[in-house]
Short mmCIF file of C-alpha atoms in Angstrom, two decimals:
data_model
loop_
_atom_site.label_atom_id
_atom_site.label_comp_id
_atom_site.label_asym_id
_atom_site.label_seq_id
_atom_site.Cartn_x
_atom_site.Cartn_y
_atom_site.Cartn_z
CA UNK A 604 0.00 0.00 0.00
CA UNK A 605 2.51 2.52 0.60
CA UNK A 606 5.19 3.71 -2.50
CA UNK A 607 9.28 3.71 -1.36
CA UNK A 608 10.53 3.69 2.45
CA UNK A 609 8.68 4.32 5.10
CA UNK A 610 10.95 6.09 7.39
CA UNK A 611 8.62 8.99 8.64
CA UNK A 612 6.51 5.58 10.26
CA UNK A 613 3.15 7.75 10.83
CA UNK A 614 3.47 11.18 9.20
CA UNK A 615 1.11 13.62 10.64
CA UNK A 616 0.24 17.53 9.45
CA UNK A 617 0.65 19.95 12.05
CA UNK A 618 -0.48 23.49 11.75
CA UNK A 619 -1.37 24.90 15.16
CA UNK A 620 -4.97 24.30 14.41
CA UNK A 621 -7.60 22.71 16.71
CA UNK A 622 -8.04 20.20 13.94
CA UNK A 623 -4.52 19.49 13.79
CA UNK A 624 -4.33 19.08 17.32
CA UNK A 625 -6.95 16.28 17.20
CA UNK A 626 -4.47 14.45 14.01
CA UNK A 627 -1.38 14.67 16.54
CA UNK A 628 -3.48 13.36 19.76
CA UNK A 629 -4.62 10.58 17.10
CA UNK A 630 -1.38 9.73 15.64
CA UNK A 631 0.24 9.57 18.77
CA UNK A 632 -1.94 6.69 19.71
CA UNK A 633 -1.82 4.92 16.45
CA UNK A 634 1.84 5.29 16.94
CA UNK A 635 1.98 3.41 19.84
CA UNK A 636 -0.35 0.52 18.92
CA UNK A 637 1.72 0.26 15.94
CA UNK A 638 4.87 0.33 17.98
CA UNK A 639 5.80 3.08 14.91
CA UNK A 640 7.97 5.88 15.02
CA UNK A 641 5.65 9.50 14.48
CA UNK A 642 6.92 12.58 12.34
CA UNK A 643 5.27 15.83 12.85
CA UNK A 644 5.35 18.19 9.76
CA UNK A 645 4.92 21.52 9.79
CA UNK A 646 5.20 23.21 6.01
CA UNK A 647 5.10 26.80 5.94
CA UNK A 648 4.08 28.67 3.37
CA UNK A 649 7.00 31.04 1.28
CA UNK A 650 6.55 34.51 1.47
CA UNK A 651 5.66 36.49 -1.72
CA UNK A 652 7.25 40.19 -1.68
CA UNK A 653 5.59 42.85 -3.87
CA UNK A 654 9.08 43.53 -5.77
CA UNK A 655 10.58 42.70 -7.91
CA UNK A 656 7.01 41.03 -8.55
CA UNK A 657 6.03 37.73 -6.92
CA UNK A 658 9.40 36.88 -5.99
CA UNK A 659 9.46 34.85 -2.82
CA UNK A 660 12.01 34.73 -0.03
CA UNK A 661 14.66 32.23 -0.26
CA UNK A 662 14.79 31.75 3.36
CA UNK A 663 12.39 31.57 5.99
CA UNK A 664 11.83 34.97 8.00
CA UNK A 665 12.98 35.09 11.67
CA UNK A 666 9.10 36.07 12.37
CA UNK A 667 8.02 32.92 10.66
CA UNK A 668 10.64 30.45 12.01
CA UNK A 669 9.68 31.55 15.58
CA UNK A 670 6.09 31.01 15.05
CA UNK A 671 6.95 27.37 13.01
CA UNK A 672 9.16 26.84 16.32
CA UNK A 673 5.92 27.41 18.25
CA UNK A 674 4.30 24.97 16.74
CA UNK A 675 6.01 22.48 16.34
CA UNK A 676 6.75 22.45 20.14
CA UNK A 677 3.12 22.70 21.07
CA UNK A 678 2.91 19.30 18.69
CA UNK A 679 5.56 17.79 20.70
CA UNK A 680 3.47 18.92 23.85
CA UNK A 681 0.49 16.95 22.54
CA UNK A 682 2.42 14.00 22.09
CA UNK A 683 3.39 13.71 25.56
CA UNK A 684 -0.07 14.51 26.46
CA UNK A 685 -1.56 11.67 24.39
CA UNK A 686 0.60 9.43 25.04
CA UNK A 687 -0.38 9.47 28.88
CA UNK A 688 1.23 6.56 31.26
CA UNK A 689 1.90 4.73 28.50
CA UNK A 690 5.54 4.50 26.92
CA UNK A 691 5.77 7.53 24.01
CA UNK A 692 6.99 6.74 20.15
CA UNK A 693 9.91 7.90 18.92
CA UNK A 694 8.95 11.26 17.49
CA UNK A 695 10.72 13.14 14.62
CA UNK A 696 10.47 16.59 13.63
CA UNK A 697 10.56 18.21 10.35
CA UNK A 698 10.01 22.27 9.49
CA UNK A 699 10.25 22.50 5.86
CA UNK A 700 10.11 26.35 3.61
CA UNK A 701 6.97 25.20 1.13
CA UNK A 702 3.48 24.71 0.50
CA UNK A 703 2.35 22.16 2.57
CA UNK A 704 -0.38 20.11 -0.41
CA UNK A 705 2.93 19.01 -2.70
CA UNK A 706 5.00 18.70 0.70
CA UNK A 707 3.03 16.06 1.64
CA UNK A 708 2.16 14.69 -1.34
CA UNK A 709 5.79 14.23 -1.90
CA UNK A 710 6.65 13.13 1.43
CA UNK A 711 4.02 10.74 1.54
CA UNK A 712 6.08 8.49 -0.89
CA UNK A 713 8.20 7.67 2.62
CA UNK A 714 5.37 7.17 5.40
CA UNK A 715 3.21 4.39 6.15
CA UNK A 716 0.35 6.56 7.47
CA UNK A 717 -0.56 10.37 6.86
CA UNK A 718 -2.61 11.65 9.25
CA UNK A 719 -4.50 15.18 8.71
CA UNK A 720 -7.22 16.88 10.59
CA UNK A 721 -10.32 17.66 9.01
CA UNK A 722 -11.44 21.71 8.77
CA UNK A 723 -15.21 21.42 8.56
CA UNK A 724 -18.09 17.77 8.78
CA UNK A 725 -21.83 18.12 8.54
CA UNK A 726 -24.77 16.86 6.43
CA UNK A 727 -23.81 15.23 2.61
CA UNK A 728 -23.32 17.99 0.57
CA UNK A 729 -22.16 20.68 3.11
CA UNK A 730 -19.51 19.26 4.80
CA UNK A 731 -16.02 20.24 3.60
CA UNK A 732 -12.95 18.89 4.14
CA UNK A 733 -9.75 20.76 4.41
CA UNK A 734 -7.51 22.05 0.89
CA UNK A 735 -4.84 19.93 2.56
CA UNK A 736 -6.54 16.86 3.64
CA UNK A 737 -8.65 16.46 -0.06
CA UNK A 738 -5.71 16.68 -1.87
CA UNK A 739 -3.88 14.02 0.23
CA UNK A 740 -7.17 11.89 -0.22
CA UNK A 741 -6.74 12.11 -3.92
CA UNK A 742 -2.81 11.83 -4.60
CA UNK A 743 -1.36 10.54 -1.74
CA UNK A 744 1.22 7.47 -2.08
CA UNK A 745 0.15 5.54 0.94
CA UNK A 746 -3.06 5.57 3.38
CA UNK A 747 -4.16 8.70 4.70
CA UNK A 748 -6.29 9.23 8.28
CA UNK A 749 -8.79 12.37 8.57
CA UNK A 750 -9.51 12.82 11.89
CA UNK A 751 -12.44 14.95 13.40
CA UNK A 752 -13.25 16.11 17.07
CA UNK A 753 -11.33 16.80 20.42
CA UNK A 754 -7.91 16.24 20.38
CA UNK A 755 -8.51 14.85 23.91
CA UNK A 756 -11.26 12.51 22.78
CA UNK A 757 -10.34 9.14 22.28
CA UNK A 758 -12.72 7.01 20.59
CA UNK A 759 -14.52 3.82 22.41
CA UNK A 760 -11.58 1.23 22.62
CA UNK A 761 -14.26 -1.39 22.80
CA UNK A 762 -15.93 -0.24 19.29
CA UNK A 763 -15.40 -2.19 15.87
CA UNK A 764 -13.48 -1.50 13.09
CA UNK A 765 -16.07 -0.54 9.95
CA UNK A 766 -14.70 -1.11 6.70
CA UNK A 767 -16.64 -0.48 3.07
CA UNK A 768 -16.44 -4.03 0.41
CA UNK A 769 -17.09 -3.50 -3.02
CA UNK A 770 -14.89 -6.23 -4.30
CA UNK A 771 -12.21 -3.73 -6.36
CA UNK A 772 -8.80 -3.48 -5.96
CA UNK A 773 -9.12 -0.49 -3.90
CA UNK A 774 -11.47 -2.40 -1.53
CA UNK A 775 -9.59 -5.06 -1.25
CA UNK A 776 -6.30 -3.09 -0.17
CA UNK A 777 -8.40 -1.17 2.59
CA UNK A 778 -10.02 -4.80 3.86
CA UNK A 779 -6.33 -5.83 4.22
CA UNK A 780 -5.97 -2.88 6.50
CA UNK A 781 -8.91 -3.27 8.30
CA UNK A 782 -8.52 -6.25 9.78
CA UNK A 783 -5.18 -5.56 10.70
CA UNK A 784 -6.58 -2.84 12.41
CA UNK A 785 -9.12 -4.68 13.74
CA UNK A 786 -6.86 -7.34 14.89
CA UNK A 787 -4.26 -4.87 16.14
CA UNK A 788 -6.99 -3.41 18.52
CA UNK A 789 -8.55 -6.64 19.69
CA UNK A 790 -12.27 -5.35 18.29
CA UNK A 791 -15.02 -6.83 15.62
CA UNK A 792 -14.65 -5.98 12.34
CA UNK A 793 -18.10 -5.11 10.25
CA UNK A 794 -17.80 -5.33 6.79
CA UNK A 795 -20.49 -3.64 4.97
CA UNK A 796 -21.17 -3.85 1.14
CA UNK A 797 -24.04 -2.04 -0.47
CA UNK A 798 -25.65 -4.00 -3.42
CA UNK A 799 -27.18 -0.80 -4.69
CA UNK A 800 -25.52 2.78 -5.38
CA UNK A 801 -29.33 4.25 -6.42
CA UNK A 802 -31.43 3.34 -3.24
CA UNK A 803 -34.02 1.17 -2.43
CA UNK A 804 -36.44 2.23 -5.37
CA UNK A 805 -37.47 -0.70 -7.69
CA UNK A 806 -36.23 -0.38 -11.40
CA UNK A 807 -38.25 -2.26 -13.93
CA UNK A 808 -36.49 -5.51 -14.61
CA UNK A 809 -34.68 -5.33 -11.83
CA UNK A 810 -33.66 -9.34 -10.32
CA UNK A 811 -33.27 -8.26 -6.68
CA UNK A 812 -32.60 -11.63 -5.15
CA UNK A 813 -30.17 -12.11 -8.13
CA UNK A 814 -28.35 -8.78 -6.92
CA UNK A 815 -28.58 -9.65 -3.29
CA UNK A 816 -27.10 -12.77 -3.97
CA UNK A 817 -24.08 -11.65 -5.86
CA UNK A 818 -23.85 -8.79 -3.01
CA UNK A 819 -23.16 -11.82 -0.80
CA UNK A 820 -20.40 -13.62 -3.02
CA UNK A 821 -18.51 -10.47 -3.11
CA UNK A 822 -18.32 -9.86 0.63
CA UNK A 823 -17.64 -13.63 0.89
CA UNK A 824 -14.78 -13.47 -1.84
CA UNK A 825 -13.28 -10.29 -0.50
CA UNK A 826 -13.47 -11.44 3.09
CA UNK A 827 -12.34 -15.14 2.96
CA UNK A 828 -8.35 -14.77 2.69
CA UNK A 829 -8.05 -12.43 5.55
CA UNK A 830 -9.97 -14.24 7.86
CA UNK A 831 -7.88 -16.88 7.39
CA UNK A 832 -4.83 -14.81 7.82
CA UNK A 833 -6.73 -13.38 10.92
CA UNK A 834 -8.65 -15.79 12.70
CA UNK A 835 -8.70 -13.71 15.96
CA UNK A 836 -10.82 -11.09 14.25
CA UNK A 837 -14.78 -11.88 14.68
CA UNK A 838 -16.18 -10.49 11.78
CA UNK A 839 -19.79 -9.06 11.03
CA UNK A 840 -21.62 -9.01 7.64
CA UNK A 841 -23.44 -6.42 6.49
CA UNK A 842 -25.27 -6.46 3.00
CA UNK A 843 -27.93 -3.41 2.74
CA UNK A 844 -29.81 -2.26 -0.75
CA UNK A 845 -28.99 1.24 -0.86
CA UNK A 846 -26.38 4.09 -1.15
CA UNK A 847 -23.23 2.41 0.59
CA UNK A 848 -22.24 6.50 1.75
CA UNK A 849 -25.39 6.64 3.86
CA UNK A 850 -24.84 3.39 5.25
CA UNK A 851 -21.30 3.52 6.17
CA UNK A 852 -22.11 6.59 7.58
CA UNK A 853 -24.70 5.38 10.12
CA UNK A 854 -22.78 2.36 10.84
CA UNK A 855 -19.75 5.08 11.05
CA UNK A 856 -21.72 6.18 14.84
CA UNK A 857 -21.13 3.02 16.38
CA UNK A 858 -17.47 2.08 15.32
CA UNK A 859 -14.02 3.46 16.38
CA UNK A 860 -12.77 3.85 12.77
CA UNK A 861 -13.83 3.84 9.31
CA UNK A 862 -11.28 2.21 6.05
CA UNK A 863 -12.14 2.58 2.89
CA UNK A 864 -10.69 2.16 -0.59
CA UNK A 865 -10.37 5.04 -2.59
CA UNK A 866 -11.56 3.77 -6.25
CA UNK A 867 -14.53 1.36 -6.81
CA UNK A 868 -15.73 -0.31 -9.58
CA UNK A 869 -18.32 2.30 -10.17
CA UNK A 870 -21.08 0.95 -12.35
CA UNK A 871 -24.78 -0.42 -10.19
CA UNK A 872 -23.03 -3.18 -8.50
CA UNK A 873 -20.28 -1.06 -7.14
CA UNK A 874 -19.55 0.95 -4.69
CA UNK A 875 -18.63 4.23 -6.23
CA UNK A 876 -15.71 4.77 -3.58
CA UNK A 877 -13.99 8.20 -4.82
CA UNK A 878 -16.95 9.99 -4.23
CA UNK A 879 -18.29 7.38 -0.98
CA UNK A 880 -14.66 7.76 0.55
CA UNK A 881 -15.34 11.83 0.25
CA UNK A 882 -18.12 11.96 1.28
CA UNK A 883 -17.40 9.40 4.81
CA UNK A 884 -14.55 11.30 5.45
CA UNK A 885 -16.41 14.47 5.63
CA UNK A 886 -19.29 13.66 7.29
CA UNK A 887 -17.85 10.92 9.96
CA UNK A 888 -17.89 11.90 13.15
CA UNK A 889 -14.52 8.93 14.00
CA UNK A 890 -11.52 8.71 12.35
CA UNK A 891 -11.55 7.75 8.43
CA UNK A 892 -8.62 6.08 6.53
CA UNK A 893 -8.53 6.01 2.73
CA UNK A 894 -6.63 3.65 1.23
CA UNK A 895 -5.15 3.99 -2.23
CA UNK A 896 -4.33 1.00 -4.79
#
């Protein structure tokens, strides 16, 4: 899943936001169930001068490197925070002159995990993600985690692992994540694959059991090899006729973290999972990891 090295471990965006704050406190205990080492990023932005015309400075202003020094000690702060009694990761720092979309992008090539907090989650169609977290959910090199909510928050350690099956590539990557999250964590997994991207209307024609039925061979095909490889993670089916982003959604309220693939087959039968991954990692209220082919 993840392109090159992975020497960052867990890469996560830090800004001095709130909802940056909640990616550290996040990563830091992802970090530690992984037994990973965490990087906190801070980009910052070039300055433009007004002559000669659009020129930026080479090097990073006093003013700005004390306020990037800020931050990234306030990160470290969180960290400690986070990590509470138990034993801290290795953390890493890394304060870099540049706009932070094709920082990350870029640096993304070398983690295992970005992690970015989410500026905005509401109703379909009004919630709004970040600048910087869309674009690493669309050209990213490895997984990336959008986190919502209080930075002091942790989820319910005793709540499943949700992950979206549409029998793609995609899908298939984030199901091998998902249980190894699941595992990892000692909870359920529920697997949930919608056998209809246009609702519950009936279309003329329409072979319902016939759709149902193949609904259930992909979640069985899909499923099958990884609950082999994981036989300590109880897993629970879930096959609904309607929009999987509504669904996975709902189910979103009672689970401690959401995977999904970023690409599905698109088409009736699929789950259309650029826009469903979008979507669930705007309007979640838990953490959300997209996984890329």
């Amino acid at each position: 899943m993840t392109s090159g090295t992975t020497e960052y471990g867990i890469l996560v965006a830090v800004d001095g936001s709130s909802a940056a704050e909640a990616a550290i406190a996040w990563a830091t205990r992802e970090a530690i169930l992984r037994q990973s080492p965490l990087t906190l990023l801070h980009a910052v932005a070039p300055v433009v001068v007004g002559w000669p015309v659009g020129q930026l400075y080479d090097e990073m202003p006093g003013w700005q490197k004390d306020s990037a020094e800020q931050v990234i000690e306030q990160a470290r702060q969180i960290v400690a925070r986070s990590a509470g009694a138990s034993n801290p990761p290795e953390v890493h720092t890394e304060l870099v002159y540049a706009n932070a979309v094709p920082t990350l992008i870029e640096a993304s090539k070398r983690a295992a995990l970005v992690v970015v907090g989410s500026q905005g989650m509401g109703a379909i169609g009004r919630a709004l993600l970040g600048s910087v977290s869309a674009a690493l959910l669309h050209h990213a090199h490895c997984p990336v985690a959008v986190i919502h909510g209080d930075a002091d928050q942790a989820p319910d350690a005793n709540a499943p692992v949700l992950v979206g099956v549409d029998g793609s590539p995609a899908s298939d990557a984030a199901t091998a994540l998902a249980f190894e999250e699941a595992s990892r964590r000692g909870v359920d997994l529920v697997a949930l694959h919608a056998w209809s991207d246009v609702g519950v209307f009936p279309i003329l024609g329409m072979d319902w059991q016939d759709r149902e039925s193949k609904g259930q061979e992909v979640l069985a095909a899909t499923l099958a090899p990884y609950k082999e490889r994981y036989p300590d993670v109880h897993v629970r089916e879930s096959l609904v006729c309607d929009t999987p982003t509504k669904w996975l959604i709902k189910e979103s309220d009672h689970a401690q973290l959401v995977v999904l693939g970023s690409h599905g087959r698109g088409g009736f039968a699929g789950m259309l999972l650029g826009s469903v991954s979008s979507a669930v990692a705007q309007s979640a209220k838990v953490p959300v990891i997209v996984v890329r082919q």
